[in-house]
Amino acid sequence: MKLVLLGKPGSGKGSEAELLAKTLKVPQISMGDILRSIEREKTEIGRMVSAYIDKGELVPDELAMTIFKERISKPDCKKGLLLDGFPRYLEQANELDKLMKIDKAIYLDVPDDLIIKRLSNRRSCSNCGAVYNLITNPPKKEGVCDKCGKDLYIRNDDKPETIKNRLKIYNEQTKPVVNFYSNKGILIKIDGSKSIDEVHKNVLKALGKSA
Ligand SMILES: [Zn+2]
């Protein structure tokens, strides 16, 4: 089964992608992972990717697409795959459409205000990178990491203004992708405001698979 998984930042997409790939035994493919693994290969393309990332710049779309195409042509993708957070723009959705037939696109639907609430309650450890949530997964002692005892802080990415900005970008760039799959009649919309377990159960049910 060839699947696309879409969701706003903070929609729980990462957790669901991991569970779903494991349950369906298909490779989980995200552009970020592909670029990171290419970077480790000391090839010419790897060095090009490194150069962009080191400068803090985005890898140009054309180069990213070339690398992506190569990845999905590998044997482990023949039987099925799960594209995690890809396509991000309408142009990429059109490109992908020429490359392979996607069976279903799953969209984890979470209202913006819940996303803001979820993400603004995130706290990260300044030392070991552990992530907490004041509501769903609070540290034992306020402001202190359970694992290493160092201070917790709010990452820039998790500040309300940044979250609003990320959501705005998402709504502009990726909403058209959701509509693209909806128009094709292969979009599955799942209520992403539920718990991780419930979301996973509902996704499997919608795909006609049991847990
Ligand atoms: Zn820590």
mmCIF file of C-alpha atoms and ligand atoms in Angstrom:
data_model
loop_
_atom_site.group_PDB
_atom_site.id
_atom_site.type_symbol
_atom_site.label_atom_id
_atom_site.label_comp_id
_atom_site.label_asym_id
_atom_site.label_seq_id
_atom_site.Cartn_x
_atom_site.Cartn_y
_atom_site.Cartn_z
ATOM 1 C CA MET A 1 0.000 0.000 0.000
ATOM 2 C CA LYS A 2 1.356 3.414 -0.969
ATOM 3 C CA LEU A 3 0.368 6.054 1.520
ATOM 4 C CA VAL A 4 0.850 9.738 2.151
ATOM 5 C CA LEU A 5 0.535 11.060 5.701
ATOM 6 C CA LEU A 6 -0.250 14.745 6.114
ATOM 7 C CA GLY A 7 -0.719 16.924 9.162
ATOM 8 C CA LYS A 8 0.160 20.301 10.578
ATOM 9 C CA PRO A 9 3.171 20.683 12.865
ATOM 10 C CA GLY A 10 1.963 19.448 16.259
ATOM 11 C CA SER A 11 -0.743 17.225 14.753
ATOM 12 C CA GLY A 12 0.908 14.043 16.041
ATOM 13 C CA LYS A 13 1.978 13.104 12.525
ATOM 14 C CA GLY A 14 5.447 11.973 13.618
ATOM 15 C CA SER A 15 4.123 9.504 16.221
ATOM 16 C CA GLU A 16 1.495 8.129 13.856
ATOM 17 C CA ALA A 17 3.983 7.770 10.991
ATOM 18 C CA GLU A 18 6.234 5.643 13.166
ATOM 19 C CA LEU A 19 3.385 3.404 14.387
ATOM 20 C CA LEU A 20 1.816 3.045 10.967
ATOM 21 C CA ALA A 21 5.048 2.127 9.190
ATOM 22 C CA LYS A 22 5.695 -0.507 11.854
ATOM 23 C CA THR A 23 2.172 -1.976 11.720
ATOM 24 C CA LEU A 24 2.055 -2.090 7.916
ATOM 25 C CA LYS A 25 5.728 -3.103 7.599
ATOM 26 C CA VAL A 26 6.491 -0.466 4.987
ATOM 27 C CA PRO A 27 9.382 2.010 4.948
ATOM 28 C CA GLN A 28 8.646 5.413 6.473
ATOM 29 C CA ILE A 29 10.014 8.026 4.140
ATOM 30 C CA SER A 30 10.457 11.660 5.030
ATOM 31 C CA MET A 31 12.390 14.274 3.103
ATOM 32 C CA GLY A 32 14.285 15.275 6.253
ATOM 33 C CA ASP A 33 15.488 11.697 6.852
ATOM 34 C CA ILE A 34 16.458 11.236 3.218
ATOM 35 C CA LEU A 35 18.505 14.428 3.225
ATOM 36 C CA ARG A 36 20.189 13.550 6.517
ATOM 37 C CA SER A 37 21.181 10.093 5.294
ATOM 38 C CA ILE A 38 22.421 11.418 1.930
ATOM 39 C CA GLU A 39 24.490 13.954 3.829
ATOM 40 C CA ARG A 40 26.280 11.144 5.649
ATOM 41 C CA GLU A 41 27.224 9.472 2.353
ATOM 42 C CA LYS A 42 30.315 11.274 1.202
ATOM 43 C CA THR A 43 29.135 11.479 -2.402
ATOM 44 C CA GLU A 44 29.008 14.564 -4.588
ATOM 45 C CA ILE A 45 25.274 14.944 -4.009
ATOM 46 C CA GLY A 46 25.826 14.402 -0.279
ATOM 47 C CA ARG A 47 28.349 17.238 -0.234
ATOM 48 C CA MET A 48 25.944 19.528 -2.106
ATOM 49 C CA VAL A 49 23.229 18.819 0.454
ATOM 50 C CA SER A 50 25.675 19.382 3.327
ATOM 51 C CA ALA A 51 26.643 22.755 1.949
ATOM 52 C CA TYR A 52 23.035 23.990 2.021
ATOM 53 C CA ILE A 53 22.308 22.582 5.449
ATOM 54 C CA ASP A 54 25.556 23.974 6.923
ATOM 55 C CA LYS A 55 24.592 27.436 5.688
ATOM 56 C CA GLY A 56 21.154 26.972 7.231
ATOM 57 C CA GLU A 57 19.525 27.165 3.808
ATOM 58 C CA LEU A 58 16.774 24.987 2.381
ATOM 59 C CA VAL A 59 17.854 22.361 -0.119
ATOM 60 C CA PRO A 60 16.457 23.542 -3.491
ATOM 61 C CA ASP A 61 13.341 21.728 -4.568
ATOM 62 C CA GLU A 62 14.802 20.292 -7.755
ATOM 63 C CA LEU A 63 17.764 18.725 -5.962
ATOM 64 C CA ALA A 64 15.526 17.417 -3.172
ATOM 65 C CA MET A 65 13.188 15.870 -5.768
ATOM 66 C CA THR A 66 16.091 14.140 -7.549
ATOM 67 C CA ILE A 67 17.229 12.606 -4.265
ATOM 68 C CA PHE A 68 13.664 11.678 -3.363
ATOM 69 C CA LYS A 69 13.082 9.901 -6.688
ATOM 70 C CA GLU A 70 16.223 7.873 -6.175
ATOM 71 C CA ARG A 71 15.115 6.839 -2.676
ATOM 72 C CA ILE A 72 11.643 5.678 -3.700
ATOM 73 C CA SER A 73 13.047 3.632 -6.573
ATOM 74 C CA LYS A 74 14.897 1.358 -4.107
ATOM 75 C CA PRO A 75 13.650 -2.242 -3.732
ATOM 76 C CA ASP A 76 12.216 -1.772 -0.222
ATOM 77 C CA CYS A 77 9.624 0.639 -1.655
ATOM 78 C CA LYS A 78 8.313 -1.742 -4.310
ATOM 79 C CA LYS A 79 5.553 -3.256 -2.172
ATOM 80 C CA GLY A 80 4.542 -0.151 -0.326
ATOM 81 C CA LEU A 81 5.686 2.939 1.482
ATOM 82 C CA LEU A 82 4.575 5.656 3.818
ATOM 83 C CA LEU A 83 5.456 9.184 2.814
ATOM 84 C CA ASP A 84 5.719 11.191 6.000
ATOM 85 C CA GLY A 85 5.011 14.890 5.480
ATOM 86 C CA PHE A 86 5.561 14.692 1.746
ATOM 87 C CA PRO A 87 4.374 16.201 -0.611
ATOM 88 C CA ARG A 88 4.557 19.576 1.083
ATOM 89 C CA TYR A 89 3.524 21.736 -1.870
ATOM 90 C CA LEU A 90 1.071 21.286 -4.706
ATOM 91 C CA GLU A 91 3.931 21.143 -7.253
ATOM 92 C CA GLN A 92 5.424 18.184 -5.379
ATOM 93 C CA ALA A 93 2.041 16.448 -5.321
ATOM 94 C CA ASN A 94 1.830 16.784 -9.093
ATOM 95 C CA GLU A 95 5.386 15.459 -9.503
ATOM 96 C CA LEU A 96 4.655 12.512 -7.234
ATOM 97 C CA ASP A 97 1.499 11.775 -9.183
ATOM 98 C CA LYS A 98 3.631 11.216 -12.298
ATOM 99 C CA LEU A 99 5.965 8.861 -10.415
ATOM 100 C CA MET A 100 3.583 6.507 -8.635
ATOM 101 C CA LYS A 101 -0.012 5.801 -7.822
ATOM 102 C CA ILE A 102 -0.782 6.746 -4.237
ATOM 103 C CA ASP A 103 -3.534 4.570 -2.738
ATOM 104 C CA LYS A 104 -4.577 6.765 0.152
ATOM 105 C CA ALA A 105 -3.629 10.093 1.678
ATOM 106 C CA ILE A 106 -4.273 10.342 5.405
ATOM 107 C CA TYR A 107 -4.778 13.772 6.913
ATOM 108 C CA LEU A 108 -4.597 14.167 10.684
ATOM 109 C CA ASP A 109 -7.024 16.972 11.300
ATOM 110 C CA VAL A 110 -6.358 19.108 14.382
ATOM 111 C CA PRO A 111 -7.796 22.606 14.910
ATOM 112 C CA ASP A 112 -5.224 25.417 15.099
ATOM 113 C CA ASP A 113 -6.126 26.390 18.674
ATOM 114 C CA LEU A 114 -5.439 22.849 19.916
ATOM 115 C CA ILE A 115 -2.104 22.799 18.077
ATOM 116 C CA ILE A 116 -1.131 26.073 19.734
ATOM 117 C CA LYS A 117 -2.156 24.658 23.111
ATOM 118 C CA ARG A 118 -0.217 21.428 22.553
ATOM 119 C CA LEU A 119 2.961 23.026 21.286
ATOM 120 C CA SER A 120 3.064 25.933 23.710
ATOM 121 C CA ASN A 121 3.042 23.403 26.559
ATOM 122 C CA ARG A 122 6.159 21.731 25.258
ATOM 123 C CA ARG A 123 9.349 22.080 27.261
ATOM 124 C CA SER A 124 12.734 20.838 26.146
ATOM 125 C CA CYS A 125 15.831 19.993 28.121
ATOM 126 C CA SER A 126 18.712 22.390 27.480
ATOM 127 C CA ASN A 127 21.160 19.553 28.038
ATOM 128 C CA CYS A 128 19.920 16.159 26.754
ATOM 129 C CA GLY A 129 17.118 17.275 24.416
ATOM 130 C CA ALA A 130 14.359 15.341 26.229
ATOM 131 C CA VAL A 131 10.906 16.767 25.407
ATOM 132 C CA TYR A 132 8.067 17.144 27.925
ATOM 133 C CA ASN A 133 4.503 18.376 27.733
ATOM 134 C CA LEU A 134 3.122 20.191 30.758
ATOM 135 C CA ILE A 135 -0.313 18.641 30.197
ATOM 136 C CA THR A 136 0.268 15.147 28.835
ATOM 137 C CA ASN A 137 3.798 14.330 29.971
ATOM 138 C CA PRO A 138 4.983 16.733 32.699
ATOM 139 C CA PRO A 139 8.419 16.448 34.350
ATOM 140 C CA LYS A 140 8.354 15.196 37.956
ATOM 141 C CA LYS A 141 9.796 18.480 39.219
ATOM 142 C CA GLU A 142 8.697 21.727 37.570
ATOM 143 C CA GLY A 143 11.277 23.143 35.172
ATOM 144 C CA VAL A 144 13.758 20.304 35.681
ATOM 145 C CA CYS A 145 14.620 17.389 33.370
ATOM 146 C CA ASP A 146 13.765 13.931 34.816
ATOM 147 C CA LYS A 147 16.612 12.324 32.922
ATOM 148 C CA CYS A 148 19.555 14.592 33.615
ATOM 149 C CA GLY A 149 18.414 17.205 36.168
ATOM 150 C CA LYS A 150 19.170 20.232 33.956
ATOM 151 C CA ASP A 151 16.821 23.188 33.230
ATOM 152 C CA LEU A 152 13.913 22.949 30.824
ATOM 153 C CA TYR A 153 13.211 25.749 28.343
ATOM 154 C CA ILE A 154 10.786 26.689 25.548
ATOM 155 C CA ARG A 155 12.311 26.143 22.120
ATOM 156 C CA ASN A 156 11.880 29.035 19.682
ATOM 157 C CA ASP A 157 9.820 26.688 17.510
ATOM 158 C CA ASP A 158 7.345 26.247 20.363
ATOM 159 C CA LYS A 159 6.730 29.915 21.158
ATOM 160 C CA PRO A 160 3.150 30.982 20.326
ATOM 161 C CA GLU A 161 4.198 33.557 17.699
ATOM 162 C CA THR A 162 6.414 31.028 15.926
ATOM 163 C CA ILE A 163 3.691 28.378 16.081
ATOM 164 C CA LYS A 164 1.163 30.765 14.527
ATOM 165 C CA ASN A 165 3.632 31.554 11.786
ATOM 166 C CA ARG A 166 4.337 27.863 11.096
ATOM 167 C CA LEU A 167 0.604 27.177 10.920
ATOM 168 C CA LYS A 168 0.129 30.064 8.508
ATOM 169 C CA ILE A 169 2.856 28.679 6.228
ATOM 170 C CA TYR A 170 1.328 25.205 6.496
ATOM 171 C CA ASN A 171 -2.128 26.454 5.624
ATOM 172 C CA GLU A 172 -0.804 28.318 2.584
ATOM 173 C CA GLN A 173 1.490 25.593 1.258
ATOM 174 C CA THR A 174 0.077 22.248 2.296
ATOM 175 C CA LYS A 175 -3.694 22.793 2.436
ATOM 176 C CA PRO A 176 -3.728 22.707 -1.405
ATOM 177 C CA VAL A 177 -2.098 19.252 -1.187
ATOM 178 C CA VAL A 178 -4.897 18.061 1.108
ATOM 179 C CA ASN A 179 -7.434 19.388 -1.407
ATOM 180 C CA PHE A 180 -5.529 17.720 -4.258
ATOM 181 C CA TYR A 181 -6.013 14.274 -2.696
ATOM 182 C CA SER A 182 -9.550 15.092 -1.660
ATOM 183 C CA ASN A 183 -10.400 15.883 -5.302
ATOM 184 C CA LYS A 184 -8.893 12.545 -6.338
ATOM 185 C CA GLY A 185 -11.233 10.849 -3.868
ATOM 186 C CA ILE A 186 -8.431 9.170 -1.878
ATOM 187 C CA LEU A 187 -8.260 11.431 1.158
ATOM 188 C CA ILE A 188 -8.909 9.929 4.586
ATOM 189 C CA LYS A 189 -9.526 12.564 7.230
ATOM 190 C CA ILE A 190 -8.810 11.435 10.786
ATOM 191 C CA ASP A 191 -9.606 13.388 13.951
ATOM 192 C CA GLY A 192 -6.115 14.100 15.268
ATOM 193 C CA SER A 193 -7.302 15.628 18.529
ATOM 194 C CA LYS A 194 -7.629 12.138 20.067
ATOM 195 C CA SER A 195 -4.866 10.221 21.866
ATOM 196 C CA ILE A 196 -2.006 8.650 19.906
ATOM 197 C CA ASP A 197 -3.491 5.160 20.381
ATOM 198 C CA GLU A 198 -6.964 6.160 19.289
ATOM 199 C CA VAL A 199 -5.665 7.995 16.244
ATOM 200 C CA HIS A 200 -3.692 4.915 15.229
ATOM 201 C CA LYS A 201 -6.695 2.630 15.692
ATOM 202 C CA ASN A 202 -8.876 4.936 13.611
ATOM 203 C CA VAL A 203 -6.294 5.177 10.835
ATOM 204 C CA LEU A 204 -6.043 1.373 10.612
ATOM 205 C CA LYS A 205 -9.806 1.044 10.613
ATOM 206 C CA ALA A 206 -10.114 3.590 7.796
ATOM 207 C CA LEU A 207 -7.515 1.643 5.791
ATOM 208 C CA GLY A 208 -9.419 -1.593 6.371
ATOM 209 C CA LYS A 209 -6.600 -3.035 8.520
ATOM 210 C CA SER A 210 -6.819 -4.298 12.067
ATOM 211 C CA ALA A 211 -4.286 -3.411 14.753
HETATM 212 ZN ZN ZN B 1 17.821 16.393 30.246
#
